[in-house]
Short mmCIF file of C-alpha atoms and ligand atoms in Angstrom, two decimals:
data_model
loop_
_atom_site.label_atom_id
_atom_site.label_comp_id
_atom_site.label_asym_id
_atom_site.label_seq_id
_atom_site.Cartn_x
_atom_site.Cartn_y
_atom_site.Cartn_z
CA UNK R 1 17.76 79.81 56.15
CA UNK R 2 15.46 80.03 53.27
CA UNK R 3 17.91 82.75 51.88
CA UNK R 4 15.42 83.39 49.26
CA UNK R 5 12.96 84.10 51.04
CA UNK R 6 14.63 86.44 53.75
CA UNK R 7 16.44 88.65 50.92
CA UNK R 8 12.07 88.78 50.49
CA UNK R 9 11.34 89.81 53.22
CA UNK R 10 14.09 92.11 53.75
CA UNK R 11 13.91 93.67 50.18
CA UNK R 12 9.87 94.34 51.73
CA UNK R 13 10.85 96.27 54.59
CA UNK R 14 13.80 98.06 53.60
CA UNK R 15 11.90 99.35 50.03
CA UNK R 16 14.07 102.16 48.99
CA UNK R 17 17.38 101.28 49.92
CA UNK R 18 19.76 100.59 47.00
CA UNK R 19 23.49 99.69 46.71
CA UNK R 20 24.39 103.11 45.45
CA UNK R 21 22.50 105.38 48.74
CA UNK R 22 23.75 102.69 51.03
CA UNK R 23 27.26 102.94 49.85
CA UNK R 24 27.58 106.98 49.28
CA UNK R 25 30.24 106.91 47.29
CA UNK R 26 30.83 105.25 43.54
CA UNK R 27 34.65 105.14 42.74
CA UNK R 28 35.67 101.63 42.65
CA UNK R 29 38.88 102.83 44.27
CA UNK R 30 37.43 104.85 47.28
CA UNK R 31 35.08 102.09 48.06
CA UNK R 32 38.27 99.70 48.28
CA UNK R 33 39.84 102.68 50.48
CA UNK R 34 36.38 102.64 52.58
CA UNK R 35 37.11 98.67 53.05
CA UNK R 36 40.41 98.90 54.57
CA UNK R 37 39.31 102.45 56.58
CA UNK R 38 36.03 100.98 58.12
CA UNK R 39 37.72 97.79 59.72
CA UNK R 40 37.31 98.09 63.74
CA UNK R 41 35.81 101.37 63.91
CA UNK R 42 32.07 102.98 62.58
CA UNK R 43 31.55 103.91 59.33
CA UNK R 44 30.90 107.66 60.38
CA UNK R 45 34.98 107.69 60.93
CA UNK R 46 35.59 105.74 57.64
CA UNK R 47 33.69 108.38 56.33
CA UNK R 48 36.06 111.53 58.13
CA UNK R 49 39.28 109.98 56.90
CA UNK R 50 37.94 108.63 53.43
CA UNK R 51 37.30 112.68 52.83
CA UNK R 52 40.57 113.74 54.35
CA UNK R 53 41.99 110.80 51.23
CA UNK R 54 39.68 113.32 48.96
CA UNK R 55 41.16 117.03 50.28
CA UNK R 56 44.36 115.69 50.11
CA UNK R 57 44.30 114.57 46.48
CA UNK R 58 44.92 110.99 47.18
CA UNK R 59 42.33 108.78 45.96
CA UNK R 60 43.33 107.47 43.14
CA UNK R 61 45.55 104.23 42.77
CA UNK R 62 48.68 105.66 41.55
CA UNK R 63 48.90 108.58 44.14
CA UNK R 64 47.73 106.44 46.75
CA UNK R 65 50.74 104.18 46.24
CA UNK R 66 53.26 107.10 45.58
CA UNK R 67 52.57 108.89 49.04
CA UNK R 68 55.40 108.20 52.12
CA UNK R 69 53.58 106.04 54.38
CA UNK R 70 53.49 108.40 57.48
CA UNK R 71 51.63 111.33 55.86
CA UNK R 72 48.69 109.23 54.91
CA UNK R 73 49.07 107.43 58.92
CA UNK R 74 48.11 111.78 59.44
CA UNK R 75 45.54 111.98 56.77
CA UNK R 76 43.56 108.91 57.53
CA UNK R 77 43.79 109.59 61.29
CA UNK R 78 40.08 109.46 61.95
CA UNK R 79 39.49 106.08 60.90
CA UNK R 80 42.02 105.04 64.07
CA UNK R 81 44.56 102.22 63.67
CA UNK R 82 45.59 104.99 61.20
CA UNK R 83 49.43 103.67 61.08
CA UNK R 84 48.32 99.72 60.28
CA UNK R 85 46.34 101.31 58.20
CA UNK R 86 47.67 103.45 55.94
CA UNK R 87 50.42 100.44 55.76
CA UNK R 88 47.39 98.49 54.29
CA UNK R 89 46.28 100.99 51.88
CA UNK R 90 49.66 101.32 50.27
CA UNK R 91 49.46 97.40 49.62
CA UNK R 92 46.22 97.72 48.87
CA UNK R 93 46.98 100.61 46.06
CA UNK R 94 50.37 98.39 44.89
CA UNK R 95 47.73 95.54 44.27
CA UNK R 96 45.71 97.72 42.65
CA UNK R 97 48.76 99.36 40.39
CA UNK R 98 50.51 95.98 39.54
CA UNK R 99 47.62 94.47 37.75
CA UNK R 100 46.80 97.39 35.82
CA UNK R 101 43.00 98.66 38.62
CA UNK R 102 39.98 97.77 38.54
CA UNK R 103 40.47 96.53 34.72
CA UNK R 104 43.47 94.16 34.66
CA UNK R 105 41.57 92.87 38.32
CA UNK R 106 38.27 91.71 35.90
CA UNK R 107 40.00 89.33 33.96
CA UNK R 108 41.13 87.52 36.95
CA UNK R 109 38.81 84.22 39.12
CA UNK R 110 37.13 85.13 42.09
CA UNK R 111 38.95 82.64 43.91
CA UNK R 112 42.47 83.73 42.65
CA UNK R 113 41.55 87.41 43.50
CA UNK R 114 40.21 86.51 47.04
CA UNK R 115 43.17 84.33 47.98
CA UNK R 116 45.75 87.06 46.92
CA UNK R 117 43.54 89.87 49.41
CA UNK R 118 43.46 87.43 51.99
CA UNK R 119 47.56 87.29 51.46
CA UNK R 120 47.34 90.56 52.47
CA UNK R 121 48.49 91.55 55.63
CA UNK R 122 45.82 93.83 56.59
CA UNK R 123 43.33 92.09 54.85
CA UNK R 124 41.01 89.81 56.45
CA UNK R 125 37.93 87.90 54.76
CA UNK R 126 35.60 90.52 55.51
CA UNK R 127 37.47 93.50 53.84
CA UNK R 128 38.08 91.17 50.84
CA UNK R 129 34.67 89.77 50.78
CA UNK R 130 33.34 93.25 50.77
CA UNK R 131 36.03 94.69 47.98
CA UNK R 132 34.94 91.81 45.75
CA UNK R 133 31.64 91.93 46.43
CA UNK R 134 30.89 96.28 46.21
CA UNK R 135 33.87 97.06 44.18
CA UNK R 136 34.85 93.95 41.59
CA UNK R 137 31.15 92.64 41.86
CA UNK R 138 31.68 89.00 42.22
CA UNK R 139 29.67 86.50 43.85
CA UNK R 140 30.35 86.29 47.71
CA UNK R 141 28.95 87.14 50.72
CA UNK R 142 29.74 88.62 54.34
CA UNK R 143 29.30 86.53 57.19
CA UNK R 144 30.02 89.28 59.29
CA UNK R 145 28.69 90.33 62.64
CA UNK R 146 25.38 91.10 61.92
CA UNK R 147 24.76 87.73 59.47
CA UNK R 148 26.24 86.05 62.26
CA UNK R 149 24.16 87.54 65.24
CA UNK R 150 21.20 87.08 62.69
CA UNK R 151 21.21 83.74 61.59
CA UNK R 152 22.36 82.37 65.14
CA UNK R 153 19.02 84.30 66.75
CA UNK R 154 17.13 82.90 64.63
CA UNK R 155 18.30 79.60 64.46
CA UNK R 156 19.41 78.71 67.69
CA UNK R 157 22.43 77.67 66.74
CA UNK R 158 25.81 79.44 67.75
CA UNK R 159 28.56 78.19 66.01
CA UNK R 160 28.25 79.37 62.52
CA UNK R 161 31.40 80.47 61.69
CA UNK R 162 31.83 83.58 58.61
CA UNK R 163 32.16 81.07 56.20
CA UNK R 164 29.47 78.66 56.94
CA UNK R 165 27.53 81.61 56.84
CA UNK R 166 29.09 82.92 53.57
CA UNK R 167 29.39 79.43 51.91
CA UNK R 168 25.35 79.29 52.89
CA UNK R 169 24.51 82.43 50.97
CA UNK R 170 26.45 81.31 48.26
CA UNK R 171 24.62 78.23 48.02
CA UNK R 172 21.00 79.64 47.68
CA UNK R 173 22.24 81.03 44.01
CA UNK R 174 21.48 84.66 44.40
CA UNK R 175 22.48 87.15 41.93
CA UNK R 176 25.31 88.86 42.53
CA UNK R 177 23.14 92.46 43.23
CA UNK R 178 20.67 90.80 44.93
CA UNK R 179 24.16 89.61 46.90
CA UNK R 180 24.85 92.79 47.54
CA UNK R 181 21.39 94.26 48.47
CA UNK R 182 21.48 90.84 50.82
CA UNK R 183 24.08 92.54 52.73
CA UNK R 184 23.39 95.80 52.76
CA UNK R 185 19.58 94.48 54.74
CA UNK R 186 21.01 92.47 57.08
CA UNK R 187 23.10 95.30 58.05
CA UNK R 188 20.18 97.75 58.14
CA UNK R 189 18.02 95.26 59.89
CA UNK R 190 20.76 94.52 62.31
CA UNK R 191 21.14 98.58 63.06
CA UNK R 192 17.37 98.84 63.49
CA UNK R 193 15.36 95.64 64.67
CA UNK R 194 18.01 92.78 65.61
CA UNK R 195 20.03 94.87 67.67
CA UNK R 196 22.87 93.86 70.06
CA UNK R 197 20.75 95.20 73.14
CA UNK R 198 17.30 95.13 73.42
CA UNK R 199 16.35 93.96 69.30
CA UNK R 200 12.96 94.85 68.07
CA UNK R 201 11.35 91.01 68.21
CA UNK R 202 7.50 92.52 68.55
CA UNK R 203 8.20 94.60 64.76
CA UNK R 204 10.21 92.64 63.60
CA UNK R 205 8.33 90.34 60.32
CA UNK R 206 11.05 87.06 61.58
CA UNK R 207 9.45 86.92 64.65
CA UNK R 208 6.78 83.57 64.49
CA UNK R 209 10.06 81.22 63.23
CA UNK R 210 12.86 82.83 65.52
CA UNK R 211 14.86 80.62 67.48
CA UNK R 212 15.42 83.69 70.49
CA UNK R 213 11.62 85.46 70.08
CA UNK R 214 10.44 82.25 71.17
CA UNK R 215 13.11 81.99 73.70
CA UNK R 216 12.16 85.43 75.27
S1 LIG U 301 12.47 88.12 66.27
FE1 LIG U 301 14.39 89.25 67.66
S2 LIG U 301 16.10 88.05 67.28
FE2 LIG U 301 14.95 87.75 65.59
S3 LIG U 301 15.67 88.24 64.11
FE3 LIG U 301 14.04 89.49 64.75
S4 LIG U 301 14.72 91.21 66.19
FE4 LIG U 301 16.11 89.29 66.11
#
């Protein structure tokens, strides 16, 4: 895939999209809690839980690390899997505190941060890379369901793994901000055009060279 070309086409398709507006959150810690809360649920449910964290004054890393896990679980109930997510949030908060917050983590190499995040129970590749890309402005990519569906359909290959897509996009040499936008574009594209069911191929700008579209 020519990822610069994909980026250009999607940037043309979504000219008004900005990273800040797409997230709707600028605080780095709130974004990091959002990365955990959205696991296996919708952003709508994650937002409800995030709002409840705000209402209970629990969005700072200090309060998050000090709150009792059972109380936290009740606060984030709208996100589902709340007991497990509460434990993960506590582990993530302790990690932030241990490193001195965003400022402390900024001095660490990306590979080390990724390894440490992946070593935390409850944090997988998608969560770790979302946090790296959108909270810490590090170069990585998220080979999530939207990216895989798009790549698999366009290329006609079914075997691209999360990591294969991540490495392939990174090899294209896009800047960090463009990687942030590219992922946001692909998610929006996956919701509006390359939907799981009934993709809108006639209106899609990739239709003329998409394997799935040829196949009908
Ligand atoms: S042509 Fe259809 S299947 Fe291919 S990328 Fe576009 S929406 Fe997805």
